[in-house]
Tab-separated table of C-alpha atoms in Angstrom:
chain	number	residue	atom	x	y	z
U	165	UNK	CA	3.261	18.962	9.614
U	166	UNK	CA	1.179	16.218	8.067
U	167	UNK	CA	-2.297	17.748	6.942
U	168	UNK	CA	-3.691	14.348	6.403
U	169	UNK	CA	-4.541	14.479	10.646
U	170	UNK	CA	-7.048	17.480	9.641
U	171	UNK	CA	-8.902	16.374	7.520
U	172	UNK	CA	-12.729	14.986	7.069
U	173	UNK	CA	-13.294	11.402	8.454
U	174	UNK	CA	-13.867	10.037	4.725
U	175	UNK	CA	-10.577	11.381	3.490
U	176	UNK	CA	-8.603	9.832	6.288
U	177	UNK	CA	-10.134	6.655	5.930
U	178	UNK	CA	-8.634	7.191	1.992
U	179	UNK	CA	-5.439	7.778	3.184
U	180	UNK	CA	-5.379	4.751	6.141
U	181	UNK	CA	-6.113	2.834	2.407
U	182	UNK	CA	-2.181	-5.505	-23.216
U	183	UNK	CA	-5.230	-6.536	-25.214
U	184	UNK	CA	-4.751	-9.727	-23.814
U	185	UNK	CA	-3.525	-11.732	-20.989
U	186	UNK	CA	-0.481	-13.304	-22.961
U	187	UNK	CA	1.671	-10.086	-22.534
U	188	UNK	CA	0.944	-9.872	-19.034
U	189	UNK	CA	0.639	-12.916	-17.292
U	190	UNK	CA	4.239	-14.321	-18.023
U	191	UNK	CA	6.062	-12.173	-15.490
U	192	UNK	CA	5.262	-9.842	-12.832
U	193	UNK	CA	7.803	-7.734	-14.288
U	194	UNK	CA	6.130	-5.802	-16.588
U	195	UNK	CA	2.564	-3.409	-17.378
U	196	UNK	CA	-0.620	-4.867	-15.759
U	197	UNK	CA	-3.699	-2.948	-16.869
U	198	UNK	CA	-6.240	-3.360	-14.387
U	199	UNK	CA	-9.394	-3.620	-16.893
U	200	UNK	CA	-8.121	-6.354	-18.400
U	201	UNK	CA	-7.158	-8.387	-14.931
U	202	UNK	CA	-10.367	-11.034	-14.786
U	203	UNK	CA	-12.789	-11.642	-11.829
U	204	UNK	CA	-11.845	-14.723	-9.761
U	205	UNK	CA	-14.381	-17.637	-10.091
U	206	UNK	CA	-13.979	-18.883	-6.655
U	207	UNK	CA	-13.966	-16.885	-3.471
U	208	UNK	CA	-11.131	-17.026	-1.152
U	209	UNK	CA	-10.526	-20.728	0.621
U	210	UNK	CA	-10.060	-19.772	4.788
U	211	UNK	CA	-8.006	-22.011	5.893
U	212	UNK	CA	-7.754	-20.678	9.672
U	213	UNK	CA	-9.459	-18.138	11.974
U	214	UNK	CA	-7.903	-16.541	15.028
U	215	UNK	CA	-10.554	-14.012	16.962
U	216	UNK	CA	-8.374	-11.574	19.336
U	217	UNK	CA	-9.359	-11.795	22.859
U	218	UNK	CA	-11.983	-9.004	23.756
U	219	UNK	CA	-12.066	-7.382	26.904
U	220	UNK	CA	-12.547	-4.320	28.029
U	221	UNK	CA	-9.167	-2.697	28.472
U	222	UNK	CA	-8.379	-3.589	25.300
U	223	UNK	CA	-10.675	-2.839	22.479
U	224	UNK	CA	-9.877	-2.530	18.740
U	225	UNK	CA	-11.195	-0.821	16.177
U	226	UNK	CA	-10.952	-1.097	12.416
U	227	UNK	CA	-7.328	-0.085	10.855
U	228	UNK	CA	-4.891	-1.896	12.834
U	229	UNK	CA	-1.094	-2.034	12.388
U	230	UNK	CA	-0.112	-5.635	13.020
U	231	UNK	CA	3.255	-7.517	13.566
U	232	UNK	CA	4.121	-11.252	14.566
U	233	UNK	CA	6.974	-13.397	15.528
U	234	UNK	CA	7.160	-16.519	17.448
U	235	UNK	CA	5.745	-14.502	20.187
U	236	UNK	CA	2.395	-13.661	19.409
U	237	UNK	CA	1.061	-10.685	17.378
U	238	UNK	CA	1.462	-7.208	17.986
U	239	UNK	CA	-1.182	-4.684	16.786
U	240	UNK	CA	-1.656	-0.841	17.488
U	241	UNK	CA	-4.549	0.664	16.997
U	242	UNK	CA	-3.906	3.267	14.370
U	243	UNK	CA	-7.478	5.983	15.747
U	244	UNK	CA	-5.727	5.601	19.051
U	245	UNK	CA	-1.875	5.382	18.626
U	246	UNK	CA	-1.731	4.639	22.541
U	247	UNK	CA	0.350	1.528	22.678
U	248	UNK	CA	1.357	-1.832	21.174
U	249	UNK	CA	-1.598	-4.894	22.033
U	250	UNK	CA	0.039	-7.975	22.652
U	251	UNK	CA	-2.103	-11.574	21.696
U	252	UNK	CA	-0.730	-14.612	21.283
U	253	UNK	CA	-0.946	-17.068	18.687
U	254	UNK	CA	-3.853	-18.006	19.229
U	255	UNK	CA	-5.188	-14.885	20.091
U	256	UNK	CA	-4.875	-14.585	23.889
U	257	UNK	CA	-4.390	-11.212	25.070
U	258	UNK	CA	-1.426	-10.904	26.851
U	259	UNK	CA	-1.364	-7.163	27.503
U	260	UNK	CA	-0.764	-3.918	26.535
U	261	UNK	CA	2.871	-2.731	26.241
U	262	UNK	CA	5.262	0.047	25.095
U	263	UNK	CA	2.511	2.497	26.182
U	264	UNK	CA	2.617	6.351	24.506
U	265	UNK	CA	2.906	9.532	27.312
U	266	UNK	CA	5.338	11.233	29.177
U	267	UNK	CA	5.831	8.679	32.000
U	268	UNK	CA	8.973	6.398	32.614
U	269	UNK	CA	9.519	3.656	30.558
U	270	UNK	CA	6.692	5.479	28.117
U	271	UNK	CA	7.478	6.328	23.985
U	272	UNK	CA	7.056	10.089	22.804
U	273	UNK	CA	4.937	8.399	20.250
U	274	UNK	CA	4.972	5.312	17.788
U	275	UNK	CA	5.157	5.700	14.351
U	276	UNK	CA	5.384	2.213	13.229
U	277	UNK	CA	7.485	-0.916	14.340
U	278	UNK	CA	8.763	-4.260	13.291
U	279	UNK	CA	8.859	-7.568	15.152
U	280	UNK	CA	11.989	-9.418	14.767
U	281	UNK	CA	13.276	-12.560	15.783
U	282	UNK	CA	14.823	-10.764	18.900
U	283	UNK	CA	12.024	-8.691	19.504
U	284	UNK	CA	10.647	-5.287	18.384
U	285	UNK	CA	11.968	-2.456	17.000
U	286	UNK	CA	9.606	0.978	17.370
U	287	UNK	CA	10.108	4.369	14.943
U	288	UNK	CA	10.018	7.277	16.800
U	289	UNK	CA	9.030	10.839	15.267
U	290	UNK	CA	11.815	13.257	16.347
U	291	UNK	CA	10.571	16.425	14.267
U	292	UNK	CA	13.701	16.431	11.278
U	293	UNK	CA	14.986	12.929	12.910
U	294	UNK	CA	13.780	9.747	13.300
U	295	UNK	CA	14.974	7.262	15.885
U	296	UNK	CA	14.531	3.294	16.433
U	297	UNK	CA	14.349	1.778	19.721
U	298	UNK	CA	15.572	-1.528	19.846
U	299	UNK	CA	13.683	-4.193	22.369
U	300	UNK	CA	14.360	-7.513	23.231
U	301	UNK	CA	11.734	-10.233	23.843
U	302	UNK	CA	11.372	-9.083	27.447
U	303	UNK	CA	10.996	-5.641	26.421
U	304	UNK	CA	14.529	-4.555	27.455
U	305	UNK	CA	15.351	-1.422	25.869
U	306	UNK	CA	18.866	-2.119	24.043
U	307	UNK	CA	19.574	0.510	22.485
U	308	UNK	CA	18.330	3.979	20.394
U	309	UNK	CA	19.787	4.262	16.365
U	310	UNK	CA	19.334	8.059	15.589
U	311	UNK	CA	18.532	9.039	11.659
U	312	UNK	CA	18.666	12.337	9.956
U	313	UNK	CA	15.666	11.555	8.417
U	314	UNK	CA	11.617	12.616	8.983
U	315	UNK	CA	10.607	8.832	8.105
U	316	UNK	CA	6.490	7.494	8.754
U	317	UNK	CA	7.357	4.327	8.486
U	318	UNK	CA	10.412	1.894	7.568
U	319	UNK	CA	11.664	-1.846	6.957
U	320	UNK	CA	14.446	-3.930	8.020
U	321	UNK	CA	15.828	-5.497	5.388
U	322	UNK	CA	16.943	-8.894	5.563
U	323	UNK	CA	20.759	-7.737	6.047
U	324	UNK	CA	19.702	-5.778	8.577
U	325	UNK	CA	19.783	-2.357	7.157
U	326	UNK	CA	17.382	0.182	7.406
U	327	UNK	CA	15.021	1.344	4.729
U	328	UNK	CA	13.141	4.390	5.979
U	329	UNK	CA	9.747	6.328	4.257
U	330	UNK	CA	9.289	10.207	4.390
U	331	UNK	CA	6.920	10.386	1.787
U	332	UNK	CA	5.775	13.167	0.057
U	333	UNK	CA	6.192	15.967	2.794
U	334	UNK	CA	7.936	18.572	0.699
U	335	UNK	CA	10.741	20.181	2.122
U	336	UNK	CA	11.268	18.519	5.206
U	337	UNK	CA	11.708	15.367	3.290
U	338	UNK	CA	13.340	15.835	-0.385
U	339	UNK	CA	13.647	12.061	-1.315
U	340	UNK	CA	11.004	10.025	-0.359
U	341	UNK	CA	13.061	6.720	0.420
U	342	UNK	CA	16.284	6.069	2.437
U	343	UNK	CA	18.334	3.326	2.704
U	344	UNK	CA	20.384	3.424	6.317
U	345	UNK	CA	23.550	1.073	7.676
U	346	UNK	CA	23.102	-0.361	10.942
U	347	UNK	CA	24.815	2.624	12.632
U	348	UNK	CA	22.728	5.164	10.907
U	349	UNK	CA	24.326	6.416	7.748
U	350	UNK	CA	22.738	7.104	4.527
U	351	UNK	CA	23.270	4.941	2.217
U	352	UNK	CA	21.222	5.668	-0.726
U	353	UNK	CA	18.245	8.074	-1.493
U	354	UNK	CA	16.024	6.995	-4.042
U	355	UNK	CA	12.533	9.001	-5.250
U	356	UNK	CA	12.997	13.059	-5.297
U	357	UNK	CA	10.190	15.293	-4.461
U	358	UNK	CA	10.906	17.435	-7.639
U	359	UNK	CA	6.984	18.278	-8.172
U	360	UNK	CA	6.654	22.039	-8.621
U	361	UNK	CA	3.761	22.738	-5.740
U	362	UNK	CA	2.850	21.158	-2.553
U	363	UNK	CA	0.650	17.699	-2.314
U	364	UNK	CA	-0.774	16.095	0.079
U	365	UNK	CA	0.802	14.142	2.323
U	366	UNK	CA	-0.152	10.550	2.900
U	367	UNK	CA	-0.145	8.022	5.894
U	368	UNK	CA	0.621	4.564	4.571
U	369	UNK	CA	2.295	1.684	4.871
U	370	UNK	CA	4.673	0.775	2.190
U	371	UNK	CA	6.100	-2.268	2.825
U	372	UNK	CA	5.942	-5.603	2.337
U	373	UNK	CA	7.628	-8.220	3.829
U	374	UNK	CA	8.228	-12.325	2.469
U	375	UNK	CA	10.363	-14.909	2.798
U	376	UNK	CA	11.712	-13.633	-0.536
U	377	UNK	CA	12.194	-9.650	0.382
U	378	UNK	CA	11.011	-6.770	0.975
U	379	UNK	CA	8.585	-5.252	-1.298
U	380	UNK	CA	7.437	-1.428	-1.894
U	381	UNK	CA	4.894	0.500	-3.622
U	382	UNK	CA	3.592	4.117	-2.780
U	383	UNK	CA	0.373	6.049	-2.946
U	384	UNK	CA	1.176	7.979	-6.006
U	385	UNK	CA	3.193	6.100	-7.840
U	386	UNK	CA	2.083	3.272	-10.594
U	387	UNK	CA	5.433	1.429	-9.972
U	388	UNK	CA	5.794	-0.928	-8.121
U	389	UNK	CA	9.659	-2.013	-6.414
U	390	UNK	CA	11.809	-4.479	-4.577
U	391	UNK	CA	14.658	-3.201	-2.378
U	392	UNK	CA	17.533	-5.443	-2.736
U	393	UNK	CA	20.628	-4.937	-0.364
U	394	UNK	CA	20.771	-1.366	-0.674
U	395	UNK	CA	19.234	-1.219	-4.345
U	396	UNK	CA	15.495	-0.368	-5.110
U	397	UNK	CA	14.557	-2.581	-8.256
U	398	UNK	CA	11.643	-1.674	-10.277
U	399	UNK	CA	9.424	-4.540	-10.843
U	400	UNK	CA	6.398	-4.044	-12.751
U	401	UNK	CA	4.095	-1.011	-13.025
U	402	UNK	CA	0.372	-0.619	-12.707
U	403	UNK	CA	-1.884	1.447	-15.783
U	404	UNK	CA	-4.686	2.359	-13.927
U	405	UNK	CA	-6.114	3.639	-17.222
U	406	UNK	CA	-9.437	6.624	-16.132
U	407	UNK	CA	-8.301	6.204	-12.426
U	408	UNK	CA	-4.724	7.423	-13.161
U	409	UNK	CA	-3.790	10.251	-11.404
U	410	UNK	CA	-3.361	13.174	-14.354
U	411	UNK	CA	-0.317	15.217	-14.798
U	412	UNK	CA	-2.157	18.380	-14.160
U	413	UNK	CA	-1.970	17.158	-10.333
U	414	UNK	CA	1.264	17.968	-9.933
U	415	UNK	CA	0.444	21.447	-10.737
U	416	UNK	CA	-1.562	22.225	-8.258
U	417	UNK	CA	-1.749	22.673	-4.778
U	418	UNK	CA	-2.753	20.313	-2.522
U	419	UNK	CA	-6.350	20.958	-2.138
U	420	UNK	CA	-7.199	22.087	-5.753
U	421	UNK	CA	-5.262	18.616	-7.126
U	422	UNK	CA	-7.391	16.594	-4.533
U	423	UNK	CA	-10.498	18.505	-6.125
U	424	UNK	CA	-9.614	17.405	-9.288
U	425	UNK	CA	-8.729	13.609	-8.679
U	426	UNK	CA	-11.937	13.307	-6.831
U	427	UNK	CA	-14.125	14.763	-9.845
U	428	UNK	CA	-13.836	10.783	-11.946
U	429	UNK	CA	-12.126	8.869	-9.339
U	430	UNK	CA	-8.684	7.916	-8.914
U	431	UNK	CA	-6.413	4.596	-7.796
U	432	UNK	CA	-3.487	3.983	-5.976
U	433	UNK	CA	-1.280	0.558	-4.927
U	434	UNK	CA	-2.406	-0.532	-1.721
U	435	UNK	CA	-0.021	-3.959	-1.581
U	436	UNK	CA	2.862	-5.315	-3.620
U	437	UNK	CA	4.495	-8.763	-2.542
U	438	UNK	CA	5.968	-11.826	-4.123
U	439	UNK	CA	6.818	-15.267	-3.351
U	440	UNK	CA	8.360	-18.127	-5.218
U	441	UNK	CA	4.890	-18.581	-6.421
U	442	UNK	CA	2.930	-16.029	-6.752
U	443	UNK	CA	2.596	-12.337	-6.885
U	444	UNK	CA	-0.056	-9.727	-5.157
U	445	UNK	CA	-0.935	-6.530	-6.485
U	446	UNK	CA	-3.422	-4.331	-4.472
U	447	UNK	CA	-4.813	-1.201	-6.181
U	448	UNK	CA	-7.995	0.837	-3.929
U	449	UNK	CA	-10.092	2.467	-6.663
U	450	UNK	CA	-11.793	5.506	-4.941
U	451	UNK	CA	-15.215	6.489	-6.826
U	452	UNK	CA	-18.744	7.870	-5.791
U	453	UNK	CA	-17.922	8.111	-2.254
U	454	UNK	CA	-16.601	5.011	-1.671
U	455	UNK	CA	-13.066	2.820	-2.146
U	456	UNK	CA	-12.711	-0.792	-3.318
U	457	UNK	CA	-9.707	-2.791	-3.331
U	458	UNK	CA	-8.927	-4.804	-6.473
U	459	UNK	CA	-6.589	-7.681	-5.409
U	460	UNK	CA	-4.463	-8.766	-8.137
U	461	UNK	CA	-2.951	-12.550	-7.702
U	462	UNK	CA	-0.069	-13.790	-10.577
U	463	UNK	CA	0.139	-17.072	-10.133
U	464	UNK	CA	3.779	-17.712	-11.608
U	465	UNK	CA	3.477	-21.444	-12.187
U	466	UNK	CA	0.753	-21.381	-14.407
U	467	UNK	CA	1.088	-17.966	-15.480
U	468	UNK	CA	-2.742	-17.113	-14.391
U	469	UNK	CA	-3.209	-13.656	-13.401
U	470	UNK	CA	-6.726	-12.867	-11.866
U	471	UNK	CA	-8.439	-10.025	-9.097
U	472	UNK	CA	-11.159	-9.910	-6.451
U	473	UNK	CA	-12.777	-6.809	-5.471
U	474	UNK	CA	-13.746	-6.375	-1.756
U	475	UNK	CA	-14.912	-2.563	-0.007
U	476	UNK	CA	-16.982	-2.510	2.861
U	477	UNK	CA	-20.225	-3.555	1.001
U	478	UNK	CA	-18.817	-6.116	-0.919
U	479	UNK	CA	-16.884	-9.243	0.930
U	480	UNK	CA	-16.228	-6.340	3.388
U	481	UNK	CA	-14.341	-9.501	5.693
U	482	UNK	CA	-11.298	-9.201	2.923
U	483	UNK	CA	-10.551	-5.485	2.984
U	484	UNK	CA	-8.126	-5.021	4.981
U	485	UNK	CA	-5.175	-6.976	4.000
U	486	UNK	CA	-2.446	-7.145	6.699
U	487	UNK	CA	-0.176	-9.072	4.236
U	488	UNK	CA	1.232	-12.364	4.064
U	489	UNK	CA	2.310	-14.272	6.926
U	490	UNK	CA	3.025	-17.750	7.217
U	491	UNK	CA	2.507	-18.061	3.667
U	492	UNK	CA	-1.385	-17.031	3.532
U	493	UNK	CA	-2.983	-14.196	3.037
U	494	UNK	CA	-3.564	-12.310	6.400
U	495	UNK	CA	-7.174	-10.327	6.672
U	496	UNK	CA	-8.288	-7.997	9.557
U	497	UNK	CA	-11.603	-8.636	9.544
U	498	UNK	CA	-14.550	-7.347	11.911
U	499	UNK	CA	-16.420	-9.932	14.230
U	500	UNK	CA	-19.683	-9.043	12.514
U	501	UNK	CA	-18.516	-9.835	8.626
U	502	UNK	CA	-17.068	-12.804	9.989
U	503	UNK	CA	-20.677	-13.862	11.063
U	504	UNK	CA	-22.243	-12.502	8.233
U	505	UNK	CA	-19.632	-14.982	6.194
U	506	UNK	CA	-21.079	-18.821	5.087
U	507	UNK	CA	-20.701	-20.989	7.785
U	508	UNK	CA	-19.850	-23.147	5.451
U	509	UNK	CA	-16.538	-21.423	4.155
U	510	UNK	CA	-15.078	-21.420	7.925
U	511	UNK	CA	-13.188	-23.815	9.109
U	512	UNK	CA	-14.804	-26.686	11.008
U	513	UNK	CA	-13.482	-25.955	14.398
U	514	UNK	CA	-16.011	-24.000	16.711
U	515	UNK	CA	-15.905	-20.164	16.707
U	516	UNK	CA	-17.730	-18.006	19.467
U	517	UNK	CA	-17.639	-14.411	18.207
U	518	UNK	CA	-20.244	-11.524	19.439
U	519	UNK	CA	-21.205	-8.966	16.307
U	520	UNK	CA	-19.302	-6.540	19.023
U	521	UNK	CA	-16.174	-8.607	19.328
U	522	UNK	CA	-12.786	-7.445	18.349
U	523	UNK	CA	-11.742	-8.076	14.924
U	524	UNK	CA	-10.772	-11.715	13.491
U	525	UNK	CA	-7.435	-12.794	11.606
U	526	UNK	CA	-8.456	-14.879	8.565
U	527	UNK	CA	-5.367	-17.206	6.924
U	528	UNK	CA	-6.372	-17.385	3.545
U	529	UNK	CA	-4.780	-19.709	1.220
U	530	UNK	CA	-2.330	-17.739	-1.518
């Protein structure tokens, strides 16, 4: 059982979330202390805005799960978990699909999913099991892949095996990452839950997907990974320096080491991706009652390593990252930031938003 569903409203909005530069800035591969990461100059540059359709059947709310392929973009609501939204590219709602019940055609639930170039692919919770459901671009159920594995979410990597999260959920899952063939067999287990007492379990999402790879970080873990073939590559590793999460933690129980993080704050990765380019590094610093993102960019042409730091009362229109998709940064952002943005940093084509309006998709350049 996940405890993280129990909990206050603030704590599951947690869990939905060198001296110098010369050492640091050559390579992504390495220690990046997050003191020493400089504040941006310039804010981001927008380069497009799509606002999802609003009607009434299908409102949004804040932390959405969201997908795309040459079909449109897929989000599900993660306070409702009800179904998969279906917009198109430019944000036309087309419908809502792959409903959650107990009717035909219906999923026993949704845990997360992945839109391919064939179509989507849904992770189902089976209590010790996981299964995928395989859909084509007319929805066509092709076929179920069963794993012996309690996974919360899960990649497909670009040969098309399976790389499947159980986080830490001591004992039903003893290794927090799997790596599956395309007929379901383990193929590697990577990150043991060794820690001597129960912690608390975490919702996230911990990939990241690019034209060069997949990418993975995870709440309580400074280091930060690639997954190559079947191989999970360690890449560089965040010091978090007083927001480091103490080894007394793993001492305690779940409760009393939540108690004690809380007392002076604590951080976590939030995103971890790479391109040719550039790098991102997203780290939410939770302090006095609140969280704030620090967004880390490594530019690796110029070596330049700088951060921005967004929370809901500052630039609260860039924080929520969705990722990066067709090569920009992708923000969820509410209709009312949006408005509350400068005019003047939109792009010139017309935008007609209400302050109660779903939420926007900003492009930012990367």
């Amino acid at each position: 059982m996940n405890l993280y569903r129990n909990l206050p409203s603030f704590l599951l909005f947690l869990l939905m979330l060198s001296c110098g530069n010369e050492s640091l800035e050559k390579s992504v591969e390495g220690k990046i202390i997050l003191e020493k990461v400089p504040l941006a100059e310039a804010p981001y540059n927008i380069e497009k805005v799509i606002p999802l359709e609003t009607r009434e059947d299908n409102l949004l709310k804040e932390y959405l799960l969201i997908r795309s392929n040459e079909k449109g973009f897929f989000i599900m609501d993660k306070e409702k978990e009800d179904a998969i939204y279906h917009f198109d590219r430019n944000g036309k709602y087309i419908g809502k699909i792959l409903g959650v019940g107990e009717g035909p055609d219906m999923l026993p639930n949704i845990h997360d999913f992945t839109a391919t170039d064939q179509g989507l692919e849904v992770l189902i919770g089976k209590g010790e099991k996981s299964e995928i459901w395989v859909y084509d671009h007319e929805l066509r159920l092709l076929e179920k892949k069963e794993f012996v594995y309690a996974a919360d979410t899960f990649a497909k990597l670009p040969n098309g095996y399976y790389a499947l999260y159980g986080g830490y959920n001591k004992p039903i899952v003893m290794q927090r990452l799997a790596i599956f063939d395309l007929s379901g067999n383990k193929l590697e287990e990577y990150l043991p839950n060794d820690y001597k007492n129960d912690v608390l379990p975490v919702g996230e999402r911990n990939f990241n997907l690019t034209e060069q790879g997949i990418f993975f970080h995870e709440f309580y873990n400074p280091e930060l990974f690639e997954i190559r073939e079947s191989e999970l590559v360690q890449k560089s590793e965040l010091d978090l320096g007083k927001y480091a999460i103490p080894e007394q933690y793993w001492e305690l129980d779940w409760m009393q080491g939540f108690e004690l993080i809380n007392q002076n704050g604590f951080g976590f990765p939030s995103h971890f991706f790479e391109n040719e380019e550039k790098a991102f590094i997203g780290v939410n610093i939770q302090a006095d009652q609140q969280i704030k993102n620090h967004q880390i960019i490594l530019d690796k042409r110029t070596s330049k390593i700088t951060k921005r730091i967004t929370g809901q009362n500052d630039h609260p229109a860039f924080s929520q990252l969705v990722g990066l998709m067709d090569g920009h940064l992708l923000f969820v952002a509410q209709a009312a930031d949006v408005l509350n943005l400068d005019r003047n940093s939109l792009p010139k084509s017309e935008i007609k938003l209400n302050k109660d309006d779903n939420p926007v998709l900003l492009f930012v350049e990367f």
